[in-house]
Coordinates of C-alpha atoms in Angstrom, one line a residue:
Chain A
X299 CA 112.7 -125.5 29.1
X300 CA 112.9 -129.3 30.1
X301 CA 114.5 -128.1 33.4
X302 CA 111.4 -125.7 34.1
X303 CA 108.9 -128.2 32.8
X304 CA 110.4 -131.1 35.4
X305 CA 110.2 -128.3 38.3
X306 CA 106.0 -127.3 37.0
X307 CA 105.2 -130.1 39.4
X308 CA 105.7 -127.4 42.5
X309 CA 102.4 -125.3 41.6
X310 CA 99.8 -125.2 43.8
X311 CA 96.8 -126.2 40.7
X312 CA 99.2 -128.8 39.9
X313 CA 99.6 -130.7 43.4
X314 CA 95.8 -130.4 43.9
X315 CA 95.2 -131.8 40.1
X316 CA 97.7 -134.7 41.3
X317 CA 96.3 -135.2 44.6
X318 CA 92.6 -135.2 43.0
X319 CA 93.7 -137.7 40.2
X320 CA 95.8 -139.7 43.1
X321 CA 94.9 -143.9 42.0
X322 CA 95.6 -146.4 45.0
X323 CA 99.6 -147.8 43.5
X324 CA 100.4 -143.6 43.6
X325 CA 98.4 -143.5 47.2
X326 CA 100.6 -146.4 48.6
X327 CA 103.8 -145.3 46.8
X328 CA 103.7 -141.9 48.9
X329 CA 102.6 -143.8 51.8
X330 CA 105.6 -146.0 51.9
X331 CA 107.7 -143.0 51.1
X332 CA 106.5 -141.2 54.1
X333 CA 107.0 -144.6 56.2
X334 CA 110.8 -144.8 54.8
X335 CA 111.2 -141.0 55.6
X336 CA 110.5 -141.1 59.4
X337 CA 112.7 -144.6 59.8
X338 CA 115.5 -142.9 57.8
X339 CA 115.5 -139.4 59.7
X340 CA 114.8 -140.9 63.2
X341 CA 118.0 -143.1 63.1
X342 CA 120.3 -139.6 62.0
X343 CA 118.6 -137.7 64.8
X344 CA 121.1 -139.4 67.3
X345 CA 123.9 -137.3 65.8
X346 CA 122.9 -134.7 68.0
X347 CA 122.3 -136.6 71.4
X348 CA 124.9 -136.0 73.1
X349 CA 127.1 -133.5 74.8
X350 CA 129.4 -134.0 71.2
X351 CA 128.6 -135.2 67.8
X352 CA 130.3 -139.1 67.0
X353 CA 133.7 -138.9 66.6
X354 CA 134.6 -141.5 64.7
X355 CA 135.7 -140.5 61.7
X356 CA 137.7 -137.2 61.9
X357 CA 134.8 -135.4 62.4
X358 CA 136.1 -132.9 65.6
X359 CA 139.1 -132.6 63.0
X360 CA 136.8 -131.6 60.2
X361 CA 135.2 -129.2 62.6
X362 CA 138.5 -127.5 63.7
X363 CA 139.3 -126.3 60.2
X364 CA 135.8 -125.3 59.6
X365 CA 136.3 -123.5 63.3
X366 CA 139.9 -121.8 62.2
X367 CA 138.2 -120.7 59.0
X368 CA 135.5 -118.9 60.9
X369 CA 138.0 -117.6 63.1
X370 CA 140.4 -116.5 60.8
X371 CA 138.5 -115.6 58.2
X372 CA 140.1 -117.3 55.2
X373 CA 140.8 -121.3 54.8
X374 CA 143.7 -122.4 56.5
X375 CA 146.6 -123.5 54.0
X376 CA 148.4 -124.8 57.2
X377 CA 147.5 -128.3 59.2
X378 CA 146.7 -128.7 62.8
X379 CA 146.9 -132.2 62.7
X380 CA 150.0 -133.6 63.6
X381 CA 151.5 -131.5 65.6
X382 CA 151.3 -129.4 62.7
X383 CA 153.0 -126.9 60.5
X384 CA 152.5 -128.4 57.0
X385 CA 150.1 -128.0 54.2
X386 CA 146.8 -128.7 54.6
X387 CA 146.1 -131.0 51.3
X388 CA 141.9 -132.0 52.2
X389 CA 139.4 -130.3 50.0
X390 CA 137.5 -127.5 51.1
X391 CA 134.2 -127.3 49.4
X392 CA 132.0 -129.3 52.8
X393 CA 134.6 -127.8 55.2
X394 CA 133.1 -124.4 53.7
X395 CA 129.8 -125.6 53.4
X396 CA 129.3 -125.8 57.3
X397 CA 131.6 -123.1 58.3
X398 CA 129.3 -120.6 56.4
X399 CA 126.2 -122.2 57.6
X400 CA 127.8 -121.6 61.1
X401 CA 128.8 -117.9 59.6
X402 CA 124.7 -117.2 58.4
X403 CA 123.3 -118.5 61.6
X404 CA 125.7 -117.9 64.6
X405 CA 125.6 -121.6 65.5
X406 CA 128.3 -123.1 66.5
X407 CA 130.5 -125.3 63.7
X408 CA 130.2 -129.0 65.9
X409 CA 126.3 -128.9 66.2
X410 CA 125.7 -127.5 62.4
X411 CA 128.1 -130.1 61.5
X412 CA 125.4 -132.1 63.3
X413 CA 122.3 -130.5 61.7
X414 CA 124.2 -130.8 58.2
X415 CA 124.8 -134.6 58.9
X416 CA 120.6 -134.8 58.9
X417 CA 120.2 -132.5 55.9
X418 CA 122.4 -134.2 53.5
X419 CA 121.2 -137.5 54.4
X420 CA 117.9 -136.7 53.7
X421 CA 119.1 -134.9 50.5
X422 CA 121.0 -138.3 49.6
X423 CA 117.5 -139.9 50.5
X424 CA 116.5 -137.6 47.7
X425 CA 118.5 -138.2 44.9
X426 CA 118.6 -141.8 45.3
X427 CA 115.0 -141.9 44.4
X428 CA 115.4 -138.8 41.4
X429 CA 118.6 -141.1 39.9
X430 CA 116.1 -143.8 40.0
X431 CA 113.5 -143.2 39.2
X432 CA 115.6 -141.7 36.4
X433 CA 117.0 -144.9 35.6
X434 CA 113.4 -147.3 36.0
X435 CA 110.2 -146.1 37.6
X436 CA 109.0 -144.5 40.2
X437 CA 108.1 -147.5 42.2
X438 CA 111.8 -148.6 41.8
X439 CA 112.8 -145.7 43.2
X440 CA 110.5 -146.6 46.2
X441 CA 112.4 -149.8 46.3
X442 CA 115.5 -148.2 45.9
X443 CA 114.5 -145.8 49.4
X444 CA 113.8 -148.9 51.5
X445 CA 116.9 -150.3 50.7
X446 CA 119.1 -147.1 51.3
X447 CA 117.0 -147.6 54.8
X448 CA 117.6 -150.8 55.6
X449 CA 121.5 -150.0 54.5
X450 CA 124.2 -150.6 57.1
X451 CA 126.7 -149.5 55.0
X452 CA 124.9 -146.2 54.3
X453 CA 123.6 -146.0 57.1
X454 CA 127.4 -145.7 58.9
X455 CA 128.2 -142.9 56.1
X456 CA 125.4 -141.0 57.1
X457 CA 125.0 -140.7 60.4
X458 CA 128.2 -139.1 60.8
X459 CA 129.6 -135.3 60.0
X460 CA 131.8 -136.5 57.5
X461 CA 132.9 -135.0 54.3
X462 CA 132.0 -138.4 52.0
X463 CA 128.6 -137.7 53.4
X464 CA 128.2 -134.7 50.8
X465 CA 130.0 -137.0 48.8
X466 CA 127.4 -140.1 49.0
X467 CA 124.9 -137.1 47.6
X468 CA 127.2 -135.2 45.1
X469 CA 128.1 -138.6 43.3
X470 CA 124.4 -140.1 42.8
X471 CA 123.5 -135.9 41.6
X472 CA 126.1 -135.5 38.9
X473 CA 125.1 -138.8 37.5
X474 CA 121.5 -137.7 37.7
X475 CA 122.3 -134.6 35.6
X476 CA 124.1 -136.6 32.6
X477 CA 120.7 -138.8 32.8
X478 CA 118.2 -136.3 32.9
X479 CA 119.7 -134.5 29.8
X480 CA 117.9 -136.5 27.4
X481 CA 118.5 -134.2 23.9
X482 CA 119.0 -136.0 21.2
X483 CA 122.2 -135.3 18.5
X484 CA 123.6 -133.2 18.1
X485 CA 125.4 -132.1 21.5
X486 CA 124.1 -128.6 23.2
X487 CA 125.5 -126.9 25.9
X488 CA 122.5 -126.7 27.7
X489 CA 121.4 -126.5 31.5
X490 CA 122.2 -129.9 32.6
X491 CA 125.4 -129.7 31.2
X492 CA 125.9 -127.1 33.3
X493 CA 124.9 -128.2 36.4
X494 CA 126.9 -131.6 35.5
X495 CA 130.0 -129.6 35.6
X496 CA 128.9 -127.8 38.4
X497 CA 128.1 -130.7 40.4
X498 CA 131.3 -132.5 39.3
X499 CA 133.9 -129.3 40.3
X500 CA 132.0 -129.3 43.8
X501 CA 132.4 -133.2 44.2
X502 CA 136.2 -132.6 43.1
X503 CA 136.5 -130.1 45.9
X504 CA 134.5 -132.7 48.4
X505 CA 136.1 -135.7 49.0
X506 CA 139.2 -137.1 47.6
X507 CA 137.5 -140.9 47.4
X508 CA 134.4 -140.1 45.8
X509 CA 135.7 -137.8 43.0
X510 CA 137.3 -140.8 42.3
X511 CA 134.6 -142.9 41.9
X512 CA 133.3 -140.6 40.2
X513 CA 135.7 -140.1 37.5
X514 CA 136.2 -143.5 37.3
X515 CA 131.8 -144.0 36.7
X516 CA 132.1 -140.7 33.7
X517 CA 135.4 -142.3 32.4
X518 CA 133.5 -145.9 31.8
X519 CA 130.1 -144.2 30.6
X520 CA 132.1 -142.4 28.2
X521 CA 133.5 -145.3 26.6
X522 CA 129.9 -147.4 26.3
X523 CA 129.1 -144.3 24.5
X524 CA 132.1 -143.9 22.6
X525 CA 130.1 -144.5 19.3
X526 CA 127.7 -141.3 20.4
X527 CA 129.2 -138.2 20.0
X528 CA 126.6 -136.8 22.0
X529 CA 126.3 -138.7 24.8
X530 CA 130.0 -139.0 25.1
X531 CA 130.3 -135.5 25.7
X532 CA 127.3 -135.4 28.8
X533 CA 129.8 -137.7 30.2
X534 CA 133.4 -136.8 28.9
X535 CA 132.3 -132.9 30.0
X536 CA 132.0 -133.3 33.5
X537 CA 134.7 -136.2 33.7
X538 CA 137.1 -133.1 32.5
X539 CA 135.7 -130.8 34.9
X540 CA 136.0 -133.1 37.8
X541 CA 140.1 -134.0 36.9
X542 CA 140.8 -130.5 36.1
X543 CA 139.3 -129.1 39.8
X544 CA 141.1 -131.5 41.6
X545 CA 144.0 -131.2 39.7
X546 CA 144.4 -127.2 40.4
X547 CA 143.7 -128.1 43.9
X548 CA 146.4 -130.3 44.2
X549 CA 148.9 -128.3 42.6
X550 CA 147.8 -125.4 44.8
X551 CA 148.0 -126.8 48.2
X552 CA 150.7 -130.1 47.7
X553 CA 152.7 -128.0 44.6
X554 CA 152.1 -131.2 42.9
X555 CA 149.7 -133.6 40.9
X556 CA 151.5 -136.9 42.4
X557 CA 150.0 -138.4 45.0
X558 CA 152.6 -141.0 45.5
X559 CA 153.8 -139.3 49.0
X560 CA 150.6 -139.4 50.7
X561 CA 150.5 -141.4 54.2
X562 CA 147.3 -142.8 52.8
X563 CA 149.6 -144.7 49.5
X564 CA 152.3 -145.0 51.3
X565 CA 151.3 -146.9 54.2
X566 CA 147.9 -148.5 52.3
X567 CA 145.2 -147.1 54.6
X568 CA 142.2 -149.2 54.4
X569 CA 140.8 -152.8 55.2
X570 CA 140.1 -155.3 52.1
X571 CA 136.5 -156.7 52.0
X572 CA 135.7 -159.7 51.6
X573 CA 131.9 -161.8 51.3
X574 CA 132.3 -162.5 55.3
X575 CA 133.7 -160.3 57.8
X576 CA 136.8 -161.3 59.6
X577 CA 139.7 -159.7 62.2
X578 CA 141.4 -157.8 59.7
X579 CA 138.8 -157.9 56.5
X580 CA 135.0 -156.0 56.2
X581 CA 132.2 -158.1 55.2
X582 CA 130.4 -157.6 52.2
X583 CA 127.6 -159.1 53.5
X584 CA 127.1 -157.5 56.7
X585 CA 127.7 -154.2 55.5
X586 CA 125.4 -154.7 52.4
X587 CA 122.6 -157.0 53.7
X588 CA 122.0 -160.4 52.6
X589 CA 119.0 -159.1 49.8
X590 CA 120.8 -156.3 48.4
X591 CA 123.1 -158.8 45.8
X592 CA 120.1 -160.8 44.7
X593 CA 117.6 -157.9 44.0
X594 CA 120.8 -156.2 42.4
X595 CA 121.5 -158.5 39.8
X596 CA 117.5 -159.2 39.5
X597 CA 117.3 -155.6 38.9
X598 CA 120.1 -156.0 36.4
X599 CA 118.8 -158.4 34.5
X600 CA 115.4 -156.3 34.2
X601 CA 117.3 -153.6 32.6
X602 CA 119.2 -156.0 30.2
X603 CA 116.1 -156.7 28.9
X604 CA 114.9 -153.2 28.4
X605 CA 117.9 -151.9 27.2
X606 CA 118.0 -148.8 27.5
X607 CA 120.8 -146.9 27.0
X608 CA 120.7 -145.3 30.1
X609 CA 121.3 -148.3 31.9
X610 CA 125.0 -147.8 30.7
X611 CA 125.8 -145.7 33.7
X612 CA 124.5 -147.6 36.4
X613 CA 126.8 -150.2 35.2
X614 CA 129.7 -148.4 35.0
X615 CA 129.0 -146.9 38.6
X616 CA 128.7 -150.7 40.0
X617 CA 131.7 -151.5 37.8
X618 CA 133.8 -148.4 38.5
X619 CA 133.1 -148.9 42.2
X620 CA 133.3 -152.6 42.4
X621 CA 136.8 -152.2 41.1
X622 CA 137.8 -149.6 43.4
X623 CA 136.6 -151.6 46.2
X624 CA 138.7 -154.7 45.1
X625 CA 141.9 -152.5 44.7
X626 CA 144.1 -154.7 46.3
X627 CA 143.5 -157.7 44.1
X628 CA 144.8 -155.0 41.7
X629 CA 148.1 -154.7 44.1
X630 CA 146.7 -150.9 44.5
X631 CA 145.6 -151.8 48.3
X632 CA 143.8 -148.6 49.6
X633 CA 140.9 -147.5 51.0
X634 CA 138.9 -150.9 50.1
X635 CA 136.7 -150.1 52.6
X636 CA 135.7 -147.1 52.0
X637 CA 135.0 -147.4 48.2
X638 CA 132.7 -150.0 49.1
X639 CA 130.1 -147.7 50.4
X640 CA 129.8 -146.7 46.5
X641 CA 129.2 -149.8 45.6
X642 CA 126.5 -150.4 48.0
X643 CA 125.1 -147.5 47.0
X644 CA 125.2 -148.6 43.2
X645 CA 123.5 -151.7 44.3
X646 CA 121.1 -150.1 46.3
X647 CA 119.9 -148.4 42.9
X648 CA 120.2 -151.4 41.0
X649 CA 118.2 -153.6 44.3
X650 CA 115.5 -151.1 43.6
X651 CA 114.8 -151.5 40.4
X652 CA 115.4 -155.6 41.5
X653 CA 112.9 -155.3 43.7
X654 CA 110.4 -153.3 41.5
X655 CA 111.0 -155.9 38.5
X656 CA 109.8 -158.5 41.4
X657 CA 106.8 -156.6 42.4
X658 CA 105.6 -156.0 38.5
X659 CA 106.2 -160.0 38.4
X660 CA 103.7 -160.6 41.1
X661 CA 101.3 -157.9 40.2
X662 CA 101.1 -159.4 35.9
X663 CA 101.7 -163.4 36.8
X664 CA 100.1 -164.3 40.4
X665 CA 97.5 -161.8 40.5
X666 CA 96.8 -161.9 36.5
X667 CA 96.6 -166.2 37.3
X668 CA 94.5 -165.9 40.6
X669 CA 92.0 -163.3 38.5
X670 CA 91.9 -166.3 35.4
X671 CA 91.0 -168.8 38.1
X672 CA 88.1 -166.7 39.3
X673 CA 87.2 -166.0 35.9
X674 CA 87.0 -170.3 35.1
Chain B
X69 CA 83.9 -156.5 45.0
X70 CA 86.2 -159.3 44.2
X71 CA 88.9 -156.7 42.6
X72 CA 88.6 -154.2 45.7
X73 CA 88.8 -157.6 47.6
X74 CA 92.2 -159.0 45.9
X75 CA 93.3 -155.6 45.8
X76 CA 93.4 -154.7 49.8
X77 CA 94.7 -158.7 49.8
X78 CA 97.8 -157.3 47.2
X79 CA 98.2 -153.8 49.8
X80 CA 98.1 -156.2 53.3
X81 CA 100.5 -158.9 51.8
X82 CA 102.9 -155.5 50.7
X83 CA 102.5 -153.7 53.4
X84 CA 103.0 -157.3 56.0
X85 CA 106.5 -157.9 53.8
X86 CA 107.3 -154.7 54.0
X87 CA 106.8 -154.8 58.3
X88 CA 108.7 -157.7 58.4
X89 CA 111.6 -156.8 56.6
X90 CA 112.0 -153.5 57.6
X91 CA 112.1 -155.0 61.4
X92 CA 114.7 -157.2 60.6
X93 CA 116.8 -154.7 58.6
X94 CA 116.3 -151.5 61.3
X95 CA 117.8 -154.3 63.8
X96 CA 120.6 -154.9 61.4
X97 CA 121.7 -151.2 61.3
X98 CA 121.2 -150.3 64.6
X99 CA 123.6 -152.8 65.8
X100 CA 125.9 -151.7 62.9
X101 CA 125.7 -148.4 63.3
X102 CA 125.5 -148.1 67.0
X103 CA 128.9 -148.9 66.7
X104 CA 129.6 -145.8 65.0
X105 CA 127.6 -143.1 67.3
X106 CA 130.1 -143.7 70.2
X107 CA 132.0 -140.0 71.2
X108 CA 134.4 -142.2 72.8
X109 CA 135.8 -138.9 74.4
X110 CA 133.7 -138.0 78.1
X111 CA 132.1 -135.2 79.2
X112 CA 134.8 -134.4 81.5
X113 CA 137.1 -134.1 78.8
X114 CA 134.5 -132.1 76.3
X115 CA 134.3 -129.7 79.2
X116 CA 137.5 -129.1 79.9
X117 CA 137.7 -127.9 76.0
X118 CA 136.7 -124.6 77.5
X119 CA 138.9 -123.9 80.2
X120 CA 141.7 -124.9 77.0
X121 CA 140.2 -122.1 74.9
X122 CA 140.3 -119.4 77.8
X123 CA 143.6 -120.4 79.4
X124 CA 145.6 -121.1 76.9
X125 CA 147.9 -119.9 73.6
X126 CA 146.3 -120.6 70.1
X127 CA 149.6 -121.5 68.8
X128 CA 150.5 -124.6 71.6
X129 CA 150.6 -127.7 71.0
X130 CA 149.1 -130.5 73.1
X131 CA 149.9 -134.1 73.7
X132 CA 146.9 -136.3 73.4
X133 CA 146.0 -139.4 71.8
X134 CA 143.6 -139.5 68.4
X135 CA 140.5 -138.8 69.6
X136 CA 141.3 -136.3 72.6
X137 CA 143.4 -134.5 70.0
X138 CA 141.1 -134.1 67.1
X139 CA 138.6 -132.7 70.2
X140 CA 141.1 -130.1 71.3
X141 CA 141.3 -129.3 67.5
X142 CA 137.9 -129.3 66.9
X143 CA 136.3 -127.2 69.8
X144 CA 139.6 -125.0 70.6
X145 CA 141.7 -124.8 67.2
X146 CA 144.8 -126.1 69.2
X147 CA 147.3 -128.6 67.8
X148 CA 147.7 -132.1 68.9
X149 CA 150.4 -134.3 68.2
X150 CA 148.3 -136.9 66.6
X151 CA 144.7 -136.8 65.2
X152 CA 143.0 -135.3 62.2
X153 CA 144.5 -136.1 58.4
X154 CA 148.4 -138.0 58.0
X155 CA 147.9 -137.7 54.7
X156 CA 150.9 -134.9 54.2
X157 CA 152.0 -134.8 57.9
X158 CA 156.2 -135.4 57.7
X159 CA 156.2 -138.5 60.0
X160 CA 153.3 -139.0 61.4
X161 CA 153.9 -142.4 62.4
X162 CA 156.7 -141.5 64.7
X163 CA 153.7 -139.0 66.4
X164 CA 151.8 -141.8 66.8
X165 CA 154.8 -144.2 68.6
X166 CA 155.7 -141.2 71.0
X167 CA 152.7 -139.9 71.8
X168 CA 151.6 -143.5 72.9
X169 CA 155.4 -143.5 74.9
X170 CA 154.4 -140.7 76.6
X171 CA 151.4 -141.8 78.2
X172 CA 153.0 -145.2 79.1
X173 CA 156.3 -144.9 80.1
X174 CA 156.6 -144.7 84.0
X175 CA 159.6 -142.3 83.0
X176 CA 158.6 -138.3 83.9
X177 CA 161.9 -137.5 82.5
X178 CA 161.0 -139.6 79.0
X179 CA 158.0 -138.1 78.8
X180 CA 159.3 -134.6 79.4
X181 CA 162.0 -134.8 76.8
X182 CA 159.9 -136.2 74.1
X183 CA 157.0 -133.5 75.0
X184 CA 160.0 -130.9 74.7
X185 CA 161.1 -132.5 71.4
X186 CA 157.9 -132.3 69.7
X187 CA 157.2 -128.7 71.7
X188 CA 154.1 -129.6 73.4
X189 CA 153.2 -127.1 76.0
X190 CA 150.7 -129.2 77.6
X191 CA 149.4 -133.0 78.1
X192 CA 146.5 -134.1 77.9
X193 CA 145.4 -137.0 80.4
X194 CA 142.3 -138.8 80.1
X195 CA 141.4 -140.5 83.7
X196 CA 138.3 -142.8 82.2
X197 CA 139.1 -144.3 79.3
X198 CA 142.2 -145.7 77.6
X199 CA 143.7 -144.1 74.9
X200 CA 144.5 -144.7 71.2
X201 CA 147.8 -143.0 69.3
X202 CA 147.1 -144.8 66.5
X203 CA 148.3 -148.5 67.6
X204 CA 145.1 -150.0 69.4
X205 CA 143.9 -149.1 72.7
X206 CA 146.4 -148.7 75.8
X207 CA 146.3 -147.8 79.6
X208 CA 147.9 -144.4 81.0
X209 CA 150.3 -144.5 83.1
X210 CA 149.3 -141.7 84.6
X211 CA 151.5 -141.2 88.0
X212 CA 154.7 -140.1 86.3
X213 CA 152.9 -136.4 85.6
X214 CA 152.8 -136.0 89.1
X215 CA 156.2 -135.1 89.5
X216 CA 156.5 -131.2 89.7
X217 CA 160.0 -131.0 88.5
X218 CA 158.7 -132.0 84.7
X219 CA 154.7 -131.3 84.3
X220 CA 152.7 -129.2 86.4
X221 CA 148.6 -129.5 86.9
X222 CA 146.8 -126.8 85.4
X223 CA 143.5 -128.3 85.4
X224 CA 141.8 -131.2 86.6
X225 CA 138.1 -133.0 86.5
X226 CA 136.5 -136.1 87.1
X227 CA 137.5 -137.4 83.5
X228 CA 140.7 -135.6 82.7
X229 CA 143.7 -133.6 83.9
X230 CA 145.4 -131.4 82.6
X231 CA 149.3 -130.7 82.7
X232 CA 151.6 -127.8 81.7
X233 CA 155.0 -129.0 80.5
X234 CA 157.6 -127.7 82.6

């Protein structure tokens, strides 16, 4: 009922009630949307530019097993990396994703690939306003938009046909789903718990990083709730689902759950980050922006002082992430890097809702002072 | 009037912050993610992805470097000897140090017996760019697959060439 109600919005008698009831904040809100939009999409169109899509990344590799599939006809359980002739351990579920878009339309696998890179950024565009506005307000969530935008960070993860692309949108979307189910005690198995689980098997099956991050986010969220029966298990729910997946997956294709003899442990793929960039460290700074900290923890404080219990997950998605991005100071030591586009995108959230906080600050003191002055 | 007045004031002030730092910030990821949009392979060697697919065997294997393997994989399905995921690959750094041997030892008969030991039934020689096997970026040494009695030209552009091994 909640679901249909949230989805009402699409009617034609309702868009032409809210565009006749449209006030000037809403006006410039949509306006500044719109503005974001066309910078954001312009910037992915170059995927397609040239005579191949970037290949940095693995992508050509990606698009060879989506390639064998459509050839063959089933997922390959066999490598063609490497010369070969082992199993072939990577998760399927965006592999599958463009090589049946390729299947439905007849287009070749490297330039969907291409056209997939544009859709899912734009959906990631989406949810990080939805989990936003979720989390604050919609102006936040406007916020939040300009600094996904103005991301570098991001903005390397998705302008590229890479797997942790679907993975930058399935994370922020199975969070979304434990927020938006907002029934009370006790626990019901109801439509966002399904489409928590949902998302959350699909994530497990999308990219190995990012269902770790996410497990990591549900796991913490789970215990800040531990006192909540109910919102435990909107957490503890998909955080099963997600372990499980992978789990079977791994057993499956590797015939084992360890991941102890993977090239990527053993030889600790991945560059540490650090505040500065260096030769052999990313920079926090350079990949993040230099406002992206301060409206963070601005926008941190502002839901301190709410307190809300939703704010719960957005701080274990910065914790979770920030800690799988520091891995090496853990003695861990992999893919450093590449967590840290979670935790960008955590802070991007968080900067949103900074920067909203800020805006409200002007709009009640300086304005409210400069009116009183007038008013004298 | 005053209201409508402070309130366009309030839009023009958002909307000039707004300008300003979204200027700065495009200019920041452009130059960060430029980076990032380089194919790094050439058009000659895309191209010749075709004449692969026609001409040769879906089961051989090629020697190439990272990103002139992962192309072959990705547009023809063949196998490289490096490129695409090490996660599970048996020793994948040993790919990586004799793939990089082969394009730069001046040795035809090196690079023949290594090709043969890794059953690569053709190389793959980029002419306009270096080449990266996984341990930074290094010249070919290209002359050595010129001798007939080892590798023999199949196929030859503007960017690339390639050779069958003998």
């Amino acid at each position: 009922m909640r679901m249909y109600k949230s989805i009402r919005w699409l009617s034609k008698a309702r868009i032409r009630d809210r565009l006749n009831s449209l006030d000037a904040a809403t006006a410039l809100r949509y306006g500044v949307i719109v503005a974001l939009f066309i910078l954001f999409v312009s910037y992915r169109l170059n995927v397609l530019q040239g005579y191949v899509i970037p290949t940095y990344g693995n992508t050509l590799y990606h698009v060879g097993i989506e390639r064998l599939t459509l050839d063959s006809g089933h997922y390959p359980t066999q490598e063609l990396s490497y010369n070969g002739g082992f199993p072939n351990f990577y998760v399927p579920a965006y592999r599958l994703l463009v090589a049946s878009q390729s299947l439905f339309s007849g287009i070749d696998p490297m330039v969907i690939s291409g056209l997939l890179t544009i859709t899912l950024s734009i959906a990631t565009f989406g949810v990080i306003y939805a989990l936003t506005k979720q989390l604050a307000h919609a102006s936040a969530a406007v916020c939040a938009l300009f600094f996904l935008t103005l991301s570098p960070e991001l903005t390397i993860f998705t302008i590229r046909a890479l797997p942790e692309l679907l993975g930058l949108f399935m994370l922020p979307l199975t969070l979304f789903f434990v927020l938006a189910n907002r029934t009370s005690a006790p626990f019901k198995l109801n439509g966002y718990v399904v489409l928590s689980v949902i998302a959350a098997a699909v994530t497990a099956l999308t990219h190995q990083m990012t269902l770790l991050t996410l497990a990591l986010v549900l796991a913490a969220y789970a215990l800040t709730q531990i006192k909540n029966k109910n919102e435990f298990l909107k957490a503890f729910i998909p955080l099963v689902t997600v372990m499980v997946v992978y789990a079977l997956w791994q057993v499956y294709t590797l015939h084992t759950v360890s991941i102890l003899g993977l090239s990527q442990v053993k030889y600790h793929e991945g560059t540490p980050v650090d505040f500065l960039a260096s030769e052999v460290r990313v920079g926090f700074f350079e990949r993040a922006g230099l406002l992206l900290l301060p409206f963070a923890a601005i926008g941190l404080a502002w839901l301190e002082r709410n307190r809300t219990n939703k704010r719960f997950l957005l701080y274990s998605w910065i914790v979770a992430s920030l800690l799988l991005t520091k891995n090496d100071l853990l003695g861990i030591g992999i893919f450093m890097d590449r967590f840290l586009t979670f935790f960008v995108e955590s802070l991007i959230v968080a900067g949103g809702i900074g920067a909203y906080a800020v805006l409200q600050f002007l709009n009640t003191r300086v304005a409210g002072a400069i009116e009183r002055t007038k008013d004298t | 009037m005053v209201r409508l007045a402070l309130n366009l004031v309030r839009i023009l002030f958002l909307v000039a912050v707004l300008l300003l730092t979204a200027t700065y910030g495009m200019a920041s990821v452009q130059k960060q993610g430029d980076l990032w949009l380089d194919p790094v392979v050439t058009k000659g060697e895309f191209e010749s992805t075709t004449w692969i697919k026609t001409n040769t065997q879906s089961t051989d294997h090629f020697q190439a470097d990272i990103f002139g393997g992962e192309l072959i994989m990705g547009m023809t399905t063949r196998i490289p000897i490096v490129g695409g995921d090490w996660a599970n690959a048996p020793d994948p750094i040993a790919n990586m140090r004799d793939s990089q041997q082969i394009y730069q030892t001046s040795s035809a008969e090196e690079a023949h017996a290594l090709s043969k030991q890794y059953n690569l039934s053709y190389v793959f020689v980029p002419l306009s760019r270096q080449v990266f096997c996984g341990f930074g970026w290094v010249p070919i040494d290209a002359t050595k697959f010129d001798n007939n009695d080892y590798f023999k030209l199949q196929y030859s552009n503007e960017d690339v060439q390639i050779y069958k091994v003998a």
